[in-house]
Tab-separated table of C-alpha atoms in Angstrom:
chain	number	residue	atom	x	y	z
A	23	UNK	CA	0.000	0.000	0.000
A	24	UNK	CA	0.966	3.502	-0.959
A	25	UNK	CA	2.290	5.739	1.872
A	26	UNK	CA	1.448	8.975	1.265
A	27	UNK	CA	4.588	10.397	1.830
A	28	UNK	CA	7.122	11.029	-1.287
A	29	UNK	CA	9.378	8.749	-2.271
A	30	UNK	CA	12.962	9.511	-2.453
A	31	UNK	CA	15.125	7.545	-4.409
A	32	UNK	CA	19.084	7.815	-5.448
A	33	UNK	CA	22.002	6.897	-7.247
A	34	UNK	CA	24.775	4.538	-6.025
A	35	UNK	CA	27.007	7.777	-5.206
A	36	UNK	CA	24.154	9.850	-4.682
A	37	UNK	CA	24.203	12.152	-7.952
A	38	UNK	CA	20.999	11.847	-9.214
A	39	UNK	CA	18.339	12.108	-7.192
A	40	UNK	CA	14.119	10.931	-8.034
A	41	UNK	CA	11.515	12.335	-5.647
A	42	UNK	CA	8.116	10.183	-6.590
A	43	UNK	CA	4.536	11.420	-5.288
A	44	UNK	CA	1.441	8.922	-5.469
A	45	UNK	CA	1.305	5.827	-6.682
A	46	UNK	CA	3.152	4.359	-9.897
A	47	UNK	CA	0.612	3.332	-12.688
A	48	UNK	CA	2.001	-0.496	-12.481
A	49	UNK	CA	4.909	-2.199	-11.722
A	50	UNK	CA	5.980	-5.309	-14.210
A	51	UNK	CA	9.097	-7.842	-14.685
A	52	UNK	CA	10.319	-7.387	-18.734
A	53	UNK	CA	12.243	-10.348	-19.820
A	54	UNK	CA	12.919	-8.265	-23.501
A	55	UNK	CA	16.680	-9.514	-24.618
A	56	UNK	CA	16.688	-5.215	-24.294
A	57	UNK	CA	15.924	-5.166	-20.415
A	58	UNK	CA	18.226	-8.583	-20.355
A	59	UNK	CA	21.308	-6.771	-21.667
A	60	UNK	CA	21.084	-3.290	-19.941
A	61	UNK	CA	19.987	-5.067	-16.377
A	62	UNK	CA	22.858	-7.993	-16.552
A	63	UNK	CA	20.092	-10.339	-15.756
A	64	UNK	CA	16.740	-11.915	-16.611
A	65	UNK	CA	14.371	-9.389	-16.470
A	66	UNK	CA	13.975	-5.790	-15.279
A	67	UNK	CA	11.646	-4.755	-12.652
A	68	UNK	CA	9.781	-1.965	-13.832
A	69	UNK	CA	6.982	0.871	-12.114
A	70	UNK	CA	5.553	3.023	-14.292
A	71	UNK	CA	5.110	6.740	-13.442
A	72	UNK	CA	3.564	9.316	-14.465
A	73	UNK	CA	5.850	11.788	-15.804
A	74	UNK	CA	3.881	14.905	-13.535
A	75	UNK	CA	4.745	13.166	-10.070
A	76	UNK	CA	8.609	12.729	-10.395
A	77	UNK	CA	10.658	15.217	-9.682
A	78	UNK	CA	14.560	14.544	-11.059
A	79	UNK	CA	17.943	16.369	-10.013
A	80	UNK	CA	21.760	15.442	-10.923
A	81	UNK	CA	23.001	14.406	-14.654
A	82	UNK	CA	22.700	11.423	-16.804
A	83	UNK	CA	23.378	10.183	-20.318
A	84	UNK	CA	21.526	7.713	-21.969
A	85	UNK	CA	21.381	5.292	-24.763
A	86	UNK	CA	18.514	4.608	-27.363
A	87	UNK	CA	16.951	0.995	-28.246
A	88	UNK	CA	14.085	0.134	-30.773
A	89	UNK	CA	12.250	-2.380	-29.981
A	90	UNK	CA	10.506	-5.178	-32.242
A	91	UNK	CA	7.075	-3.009	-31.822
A	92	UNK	CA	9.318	0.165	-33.221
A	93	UNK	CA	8.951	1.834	-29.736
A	94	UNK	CA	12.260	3.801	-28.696
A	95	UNK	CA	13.285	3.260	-24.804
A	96	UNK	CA	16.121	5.870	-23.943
A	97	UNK	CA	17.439	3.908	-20.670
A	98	UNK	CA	19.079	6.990	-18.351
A	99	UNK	CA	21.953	6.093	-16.119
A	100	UNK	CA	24.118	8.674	-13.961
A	101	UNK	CA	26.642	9.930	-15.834
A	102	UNK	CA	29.073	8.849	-12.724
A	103	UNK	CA	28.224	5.688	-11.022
A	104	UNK	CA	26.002	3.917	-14.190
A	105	UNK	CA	23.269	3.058	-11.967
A	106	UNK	CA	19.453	2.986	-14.193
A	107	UNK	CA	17.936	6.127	-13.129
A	108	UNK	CA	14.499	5.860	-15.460
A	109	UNK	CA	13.644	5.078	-19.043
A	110	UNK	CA	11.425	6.742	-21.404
A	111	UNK	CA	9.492	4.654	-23.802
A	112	UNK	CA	7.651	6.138	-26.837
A	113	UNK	CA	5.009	3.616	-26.313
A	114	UNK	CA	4.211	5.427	-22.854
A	115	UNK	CA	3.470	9.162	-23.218
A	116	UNK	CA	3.815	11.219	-20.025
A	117	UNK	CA	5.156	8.534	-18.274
A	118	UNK	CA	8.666	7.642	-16.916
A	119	UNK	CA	9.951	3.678	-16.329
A	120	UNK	CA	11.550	3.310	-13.048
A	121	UNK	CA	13.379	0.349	-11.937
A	122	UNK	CA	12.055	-1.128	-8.781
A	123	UNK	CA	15.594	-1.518	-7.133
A	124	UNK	CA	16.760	2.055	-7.382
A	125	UNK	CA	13.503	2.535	-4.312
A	126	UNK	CA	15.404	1.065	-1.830
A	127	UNK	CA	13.125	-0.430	1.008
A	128	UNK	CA	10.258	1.594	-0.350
A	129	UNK	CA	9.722	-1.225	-3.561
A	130	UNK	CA	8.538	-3.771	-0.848
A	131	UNK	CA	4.959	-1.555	-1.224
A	132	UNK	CA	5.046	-2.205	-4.537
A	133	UNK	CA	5.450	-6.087	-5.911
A	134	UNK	CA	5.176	-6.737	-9.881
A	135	UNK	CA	2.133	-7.390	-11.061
A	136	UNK	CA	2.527	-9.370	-13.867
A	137	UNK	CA	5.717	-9.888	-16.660
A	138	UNK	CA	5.745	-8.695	-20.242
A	139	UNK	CA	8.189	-10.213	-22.788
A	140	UNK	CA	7.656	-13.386	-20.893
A	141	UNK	CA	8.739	-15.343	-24.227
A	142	UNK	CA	12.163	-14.094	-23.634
A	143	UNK	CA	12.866	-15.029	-20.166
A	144	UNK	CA	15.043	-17.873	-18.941
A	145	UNK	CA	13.785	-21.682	-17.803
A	146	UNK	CA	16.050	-20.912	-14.855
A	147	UNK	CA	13.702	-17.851	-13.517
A	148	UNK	CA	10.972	-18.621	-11.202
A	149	UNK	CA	10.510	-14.786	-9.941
A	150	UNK	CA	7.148	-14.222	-12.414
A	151	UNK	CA	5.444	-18.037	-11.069
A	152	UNK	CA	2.160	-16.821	-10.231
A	153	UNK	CA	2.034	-13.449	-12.152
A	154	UNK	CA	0.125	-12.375	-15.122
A	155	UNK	CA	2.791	-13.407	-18.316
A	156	UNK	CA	2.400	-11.867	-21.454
A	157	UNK	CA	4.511	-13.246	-24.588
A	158	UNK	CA	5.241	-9.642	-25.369
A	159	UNK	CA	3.035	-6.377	-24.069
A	160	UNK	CA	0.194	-6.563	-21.988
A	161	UNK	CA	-3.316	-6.399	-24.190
A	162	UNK	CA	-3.968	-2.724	-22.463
């Protein structure tokens, strides 16, 4: 359940910084080979915020993928420790993709709901048994 006070979220070294009001729209696992590759693992655990409740100080750079749907995610890191800050999808308008991990204690209130790209993920990965799986987005 959603506290209501802000989240505050950070960096490794504490560069850039993500204050997050309300709740997200939904948190997800991706297993895309795209979230594989930038997360060093199976999947990437995702919220989804809108855009208007995240406030965002410090520097990044990012890097561009297309996806199979032709959507463009530019995955932001800080430009000194490499940590994923947030990602910007063109298939989400207003919204920002914020990795569950980069909350700290605070993700406990908010466990995935289901996992897109679920064709892609590994035999080895039980983490999504018992969530919603979709073989690549979710129908909404």
């Amino acid at each position: 359940m959603m506290k209501e006070a802000d989240i505050r979220a950070e960096c490794a070294c504490g560069q850039a910084k993500l204050t997050l009001s309300g709740p997200p729209k939904t948190t997800m696992l991706c297993a895309c080979k795209d979230c594989q590759k930038s997360t060093g693992t199976d999947h990437a655990a995702l919220a989804i915020w809108p855009e208007d409740r995240l406030q965002f100080e410090g520097e990044t750079t990012h890097f561009d993928t297309t996806a199979d749907s032709g959507a463009t995610v530019h995955r932001h890191r800080c430009t000194r420790c490499g940590t994923p800050v947030y990602g910007i999808s063109t298939r989400l308008k207003g919204h920002r993709l914020i990795p569950l991990g980069l909350l700290g204690e605070a993700a406990n209130q908010f466990a995935p709901k289901s996992m897109i790209f679920a064709r892609s993920k590994y035999e080895w990965d039980h983490t999504s048994d018992g969530l919603a799986q979709y073989a690549t987005y979710r129908d909404s």
